[in-house]
Amino acid sequence: MNHYPQSTLWRALSQPIMGLAPMDGVTDSAFRHIVAIHGKPDVVFTEFTNVHDICSGRLKALDSLRYSEAERPVIAQIYGKEPALFYQAAHVVCELGFDGLDINMGCPSKNVASSGSGAGLIRTPNLALELIEMARKGIQDWTAGQPLTQIGMKPKALEAIGQLQSELYHSPIRKAIPLSVKTRIGFDRNMIEEWSACLIQGRPEVISIHGRTLSQMYRGQSDWEAIALAANRIQPHGILVLGNGDIHSLGESAARIRESGVNGVLIGRGSLGNPWVFQGIQQIREMLQTGQFCISPQHVPSLEEKFRIMIQHASLFERVHGPDRFVRMRKHLGWYCSGFPYAAAMRAQLVRTHSTTDVINLVNQYQDRALDNQTMETPATITTS
């Protein structure tokens, strides 16, 4: 098992690092697993989880902290604004066997930011530093042997965490995990210089920066000049910097890394319906090292391969998260539908499915029609076997 101690995980990864960015409502365990086995990113992050939910023991909320061994190294991302809960949540993340802990200081969601969490922390730098410190102390105390029963957690929470831990088949190893932060370049304006100076004081091992302000949400273009400026200020302090925003291929990753000087990138929306986006990482590293840029075309799956993996994804989601939550899988199905004849029509049908069986039936219907129209050379009925 690749479980890394403090100051080892991130330094052990080959650079530039290319990872899967955390995305709320997207990077659940099924999605991360599919990306891990078909794309093989260097590191993956969970979708963010509220520290209050972690510490209250809501089993449904803890669902976002499920992971498979194939995802390693896997980083748990948390958010909130209560220092005491960050201390407790850090214990839980360690107990569950994650390879790292990341604090979300970049979510632009109105509900999150307006409460003072996520990107709202950019406006309260002292609190942001306190959260980092309390999370670090939680990691240190857990590593020193402090059990969850001694940090003030309620029996209901301990029971839920114990149940999840048993489902993960994980026995905790008392080794420290690295602490990182993901953020934006500012709240309502670019203030990356002063915000970087603040975060440097917290001494996280990695700072990931999305090149937009909170007020921009996901509009406009990611400001990679601001990310480059931040990297120049942060890296001399021994902190790695990862850039994020508007990267849809490894070729774009290479260009951004070369231009900005970051230690790596996180790809988010570019992975939607595209778990193959990380294929070819080693080739990109070699080109960056030699300076010889000749970006080969990104892997384009055949339609049969795309359908096969889409069904594999749906089946895994249903098995991990339960059939009653299949509605959350629909958006993923829609993202797979692009770049082939009548994709829009198929998407409209897939986003109304209720099970993997429904998905298989629609794929087979599509292939039967394709065979009749002679638009596919070697159609085949797809099953879950």
Short mmCIF file of N, CA and C in Angstrom, two decimals, residues 65 113 201 257 323 344 348:
data_model
loop_
_atom_site.label_atom_id
_atom_site.label_comp_id
_atom_site.label_asym_id
_atom_site.label_seq_id
_atom_site.Cartn_x
_atom_site.Cartn_y
_atom_site.Cartn_z
N LEU A 65 -16.21 10.28 1.07
CA LEU A 65 -14.87 9.88 1.49
C LEU A 65 -14.59 8.40 1.20
N ALA A 113 -19.32 30.10 0.07
CA ALA A 113 -18.49 31.29 0.27
C ALA A 113 -19.15 32.32 1.18
N GLN A 201 2.65 31.65 5.09
CA GLN A 201 2.81 31.58 6.55
C GLN A 201 2.25 30.28 7.12
N ILE A 257 2.44 24.67 -18.08
CA ILE A 257 3.56 24.41 -17.17
C ILE A 257 4.80 25.15 -17.65
N PRO A 323 -28.50 2.09 -6.15
CA PRO A 323 -29.40 2.41 -7.26
C PRO A 323 -30.30 3.61 -6.99
N ALA A 344 -26.40 14.10 -29.47
CA ALA A 344 -27.35 14.93 -28.71
C ALA A 344 -28.63 14.16 -28.42
N ALA A 348 -30.03 13.04 -24.66
CA ALA A 348 -31.37 13.36 -24.16
C ALA A 348 -32.05 12.14 -23.55
#
